[in-house]
Amino acid sequence: MPPAAAKGHTVLALVERYLKQIHDIRTDADIVLVLGNLAESLGYRSGYLLEFGDEPGIINLWDSDRVRFDWWTAVTAGGTRSISRSLAEIVSQGGVQSLRVPDDDPRAGVARQYDFFICTIVPITLDHQTKGIASFSGERVLNPAETMTLQVICFNLFSQVRSLPPITTLRPVSLTPREQHVMSLCAEGMTSEEIAAALTMSPRTVNQHVDNIAAKLGTRNRTHTVAEVIRRGLF
């Protein structure tokens, strides 16, 4: 297969894979999982998606970086999220753009701490209006095929998110202290065997705890369960 054709085949396979994942989105945790997977596939560390309201401000936010998500939440009062003027100016330019916060910018320290110092931004425009952005953290130079792929996937992700019924009203769920401990170790990437050794239980018991938590949350697999536990702050 010629190099150009091989590259086109790779791009198509990536788009098809994520269109399927996007089609299966039902919860906030699904959105976060797709953002994290997409970031990893393209060589980024993390990704977030913002949806803007008709008035200035952000009305919805999903972030695969839990620490940054907590920061977003902490700096916004009363559930009102606002977009900075500098980001608004960048978004208004349109097109996929690379952003590097200058070292002498007063926000550089925060940008480094929460990993948006260097990122790629994809404005989401509909009817000549910017409805949101997708942003991915990391220093990557995308080739034209990758840029197009990222735009296609992000626009489809945004479209799917907007078409879903409200998913912020979730059934209250609580975890036992033991379940919280198991999930915190899962979130650190430990296997069932490693968790079992750390908590003095059998791997089978660890798996049973994970299955019980998944049943409470309605999640499909361990990765999905960890993402949902983190999103709901159930640790």
Coordinates of C-alpha atoms in Angstrom, one line a residue:
M1 CA 0.0 0.0 0.0
P2 CA 1.5 3.4 -1.0
P3 CA 2.4 5.7 2.0
A4 CA -0.3 8.2 1.2
A5 CA -2.9 5.4 1.0
A6 CA -1.6 3.8 4.2
K7 CA -1.9 7.2 6.0
G8 CA -5.4 7.6 4.7
H9 CA -6.4 4.1 5.9
T10 CA -5.0 4.9 9.4
V11 CA -6.9 8.2 9.6
L12 CA -10.2 6.5 8.5
A13 CA -9.7 3.7 11.1
L14 CA -9.2 6.3 13.8
V15 CA -12.3 8.2 12.8
E16 CA -14.4 5.1 12.6
R17 CA -13.3 3.9 16.0
Y18 CA -14.1 7.2 17.7
L19 CA -17.4 7.7 15.9
K20 CA -18.5 4.3 17.3
Q21 CA -17.4 5.3 20.8
I22 CA -19.2 8.7 20.5
H23 CA -22.4 6.9 19.3
D24 CA -22.3 4.9 22.5
I25 CA -22.0 7.9 24.8
R26 CA -24.8 7.9 27.5
T27 CA -23.3 9.6 30.5
D28 CA -20.8 12.2 31.6
A29 CA -18.3 9.5 32.4
D30 CA -18.5 8.2 28.8
I31 CA -17.7 11.7 27.5
V32 CA -14.7 11.9 29.8
L33 CA -13.5 8.5 28.7
V34 CA -13.7 9.4 25.0
L35 CA -11.7 12.6 25.7
G36 CA -9.0 10.7 27.5
N37 CA -8.8 8.0 24.9
L38 CA -8.6 10.5 22.0
A39 CA -5.9 12.5 23.8
E40 CA -3.8 9.4 24.2
S41 CA -4.4 8.2 20.6
L42 CA -3.0 11.5 19.3
G43 CA -0.1 11.8 21.7
Y44 CA -1.6 14.3 24.2
R45 CA -1.8 14.0 28.0
S46 CA -5.4 14.9 28.5
G47 CA -8.4 16.7 26.9
Y48 CA -11.4 18.8 27.9
L49 CA -14.6 19.9 26.2
L50 CA -16.4 23.2 26.9
E51 CA -19.9 24.1 25.8
F52 CA -20.8 27.8 25.7
G53 CA -24.2 29.3 26.4
D54 CA -25.9 32.0 24.4
E55 CA -24.6 34.6 26.8
P56 CA -20.8 34.9 27.6
G57 CA -19.8 32.0 29.8
I58 CA -19.4 28.2 29.9
I59 CA -22.4 26.1 30.6
N60 CA -20.9 22.6 30.5
L61 CA -17.5 21.2 31.1
W62 CA -16.0 17.7 30.7
D63 CA -12.3 17.1 31.5
S64 CA -10.3 13.8 31.4
D65 CA -7.8 15.4 34.0
R66 CA -9.6 15.2 37.4
V67 CA -7.2 17.6 39.1
R68 CA -7.9 20.3 36.5
F69 CA -11.6 19.6 36.6
D70 CA -11.6 20.1 40.3
W71 CA -9.7 23.4 39.7
W72 CA -12.3 24.5 37.1
T73 CA -15.0 23.8 39.7
A74 CA -13.2 25.6 42.5
V75 CA -12.6 28.8 40.6
T76 CA -16.2 29.1 39.4
A77 CA -18.8 30.4 41.9
G78 CA -22.4 29.3 42.1
G79 CA -22.0 27.0 39.1
T80 CA -21.3 29.9 36.7
R81 CA -18.3 29.2 34.6
S82 CA -16.7 32.0 32.6
I83 CA -14.2 32.0 29.7
S84 CA -11.2 34.3 29.8
R85 CA -10.9 37.1 27.3
S86 CA -7.6 35.7 25.9
L87 CA -9.2 32.3 25.2
A88 CA -12.2 34.0 23.7
E89 CA -9.9 35.9 21.3
I90 CA -8.1 32.7 20.3
V91 CA -11.4 30.8 19.7
S92 CA -12.8 33.7 17.6
Q93 CA -9.9 33.2 15.1
G94 CA -11.3 29.8 14.1
G95 CA -9.4 26.7 13.0
V96 CA -7.3 24.3 15.0
Q97 CA -4.7 26.3 16.9
S98 CA -1.7 25.7 19.1
L99 CA -1.5 27.7 22.3
R100 CA 1.5 28.3 24.5
V101 CA 1.0 30.6 27.5
P102 CA 4.1 33.0 27.6
D103 CA 6.4 32.6 30.6
D104 CA 5.8 36.2 31.5
D105 CA 2.0 35.8 31.5
P106 CA 0.6 36.2 35.1
R107 CA -1.3 33.0 34.5
A108 CA 1.7 30.9 33.4
G109 CA 2.1 29.3 36.9
V110 CA -1.5 28.2 37.0
A111 CA -1.4 27.1 33.4
R112 CA 1.6 24.9 34.1
Q113 CA 0.1 23.5 37.3
Y114 CA -3.1 22.5 35.6
D115 CA -1.6 21.4 32.3
F116 CA -2.9 23.9 29.8
F117 CA 0.4 25.7 29.4
I118 CA 0.8 24.1 25.9
C119 CA -2.3 22.8 24.1
T120 CA -4.1 22.3 20.9
I121 CA -7.5 24.0 20.7
V122 CA -10.4 23.0 18.4
P123 CA -13.1 25.7 18.2
I124 CA -16.6 24.2 17.6
T125 CA -18.5 26.5 15.3
L126 CA -22.1 26.2 14.2
D127 CA -23.9 28.7 12.0
H128 CA -20.9 31.0 12.2
Q129 CA -21.0 31.0 16.0
T130 CA -18.6 29.4 18.4
K131 CA -20.6 27.0 20.5
G132 CA -17.6 25.4 22.4
I133 CA -14.1 24.2 22.2
A134 CA -12.2 21.0 22.6
S135 CA -8.6 21.3 24.0
F136 CA -5.8 18.8 24.3
S137 CA -2.8 19.3 26.6
G138 CA 0.7 18.6 25.2
E139 CA 3.2 19.8 22.6
R140 CA 2.2 18.2 19.4
V141 CA 2.6 19.4 15.8
L142 CA -0.3 17.9 13.8
N143 CA 0.0 17.1 10.2
P144 CA -3.0 18.1 7.9
A145 CA -4.5 14.6 8.1
E146 CA -4.3 14.6 11.9
T147 CA -5.8 18.1 12.1
M148 CA -8.7 17.1 9.9
T149 CA -9.2 13.9 11.9
L150 CA -9.2 15.8 15.2
Q151 CA -11.8 18.3 13.9
V152 CA -14.1 15.6 12.6
I153 CA -14.0 13.7 15.8
C154 CA -14.4 16.7 18.0
F155 CA -17.4 18.1 16.0
N156 CA -19.1 14.7 16.2
L157 CA -18.4 14.4 19.9
F158 CA -19.8 17.9 20.5
S159 CA -22.9 17.1 18.4
Q160 CA -23.5 13.9 20.3
V161 CA -23.2 15.6 23.7
R162 CA -25.7 18.3 22.7
S163 CA -28.2 15.7 21.5
L164 CA -28.3 13.8 24.7
P165 CA -31.0 14.5 27.3
P166 CA -29.8 16.2 30.5
I167 CA -27.3 13.8 32.2
T168 CA -26.4 15.8 35.3
T169 CA -29.2 14.5 37.5
L170 CA -27.8 11.2 38.6
R171 CA -29.1 8.7 41.1
P172 CA -27.3 9.2 44.4
V173 CA -24.7 6.5 45.0
S174 CA -22.5 6.0 48.0
L175 CA -19.5 3.6 48.3
T176 CA -18.5 1.7 51.4
P177 CA -15.0 2.6 52.8
R178 CA -13.7 -0.7 51.5
E179 CA -15.1 0.0 48.0
Q180 CA -13.6 3.5 48.1
H181 CA -10.2 2.1 49.0
V182 CA -10.4 -0.5 46.2
M183 CA -11.4 2.1 43.6
S184 CA -8.6 4.5 44.7
L185 CA -6.1 1.8 44.0
C186 CA -7.8 1.0 40.7
A187 CA -7.4 4.6 39.8
E188 CA -3.7 4.4 40.5
G189 CA -3.5 1.6 37.8
M190 CA -3.0 -1.3 40.2
T191 CA -4.1 -4.8 39.1
S192 CA -6.5 -6.9 41.1
E193 CA -3.6 -9.0 42.3
E194 CA -1.7 -5.9 43.5
I195 CA -4.8 -4.5 45.2
A196 CA -5.5 -7.9 46.9
A197 CA -2.0 -7.9 48.3
A198 CA -2.2 -4.4 49.5
L199 CA -5.6 -4.9 51.2
T200 CA -5.1 -8.5 52.4
M201 CA -7.9 -10.0 50.4
S202 CA -8.2 -12.3 47.4
P203 CA -8.2 -11.0 43.8
R204 CA -11.6 -12.6 43.4
T205 CA -12.9 -10.4 46.3
V206 CA -11.3 -7.3 44.7
N207 CA -13.1 -8.1 41.4
Q208 CA -16.4 -8.6 43.3
H209 CA -16.0 -5.1 44.8
V210 CA -15.4 -3.6 41.4
D211 CA -18.4 -5.5 40.0
N212 CA -20.6 -4.3 42.8
I213 CA -19.6 -0.7 42.2
A214 CA -20.2 -1.0 38.5
A215 CA -23.7 -2.3 39.2
K216 CA -24.4 0.8 41.4
L217 CA -23.1 3.2 38.7
G218 CA -24.4 1.4 35.6
T219 CA -20.9 1.3 34.1
R220 CA -19.6 -1.2 31.5
N221 CA -16.1 -2.0 32.5
R222 CA -13.3 -1.2 35.0
T223 CA -12.0 1.8 33.1
H224 CA -15.5 3.2 32.8
T225 CA -16.2 2.6 36.5
V226 CA -13.0 4.4 37.6
A227 CA -13.9 7.3 35.4
E228 CA -17.4 7.6 36.8
V229 CA -16.2 7.2 40.4
I230 CA -13.7 10.0 39.8
R231 CA -16.3 12.2 38.0
R232 CA -18.8 11.9 40.9
G233 CA -16.1 12.5 43.5
L234 CA -17.0 9.2 45.3
F235 CA -13.5 8.6 46.8

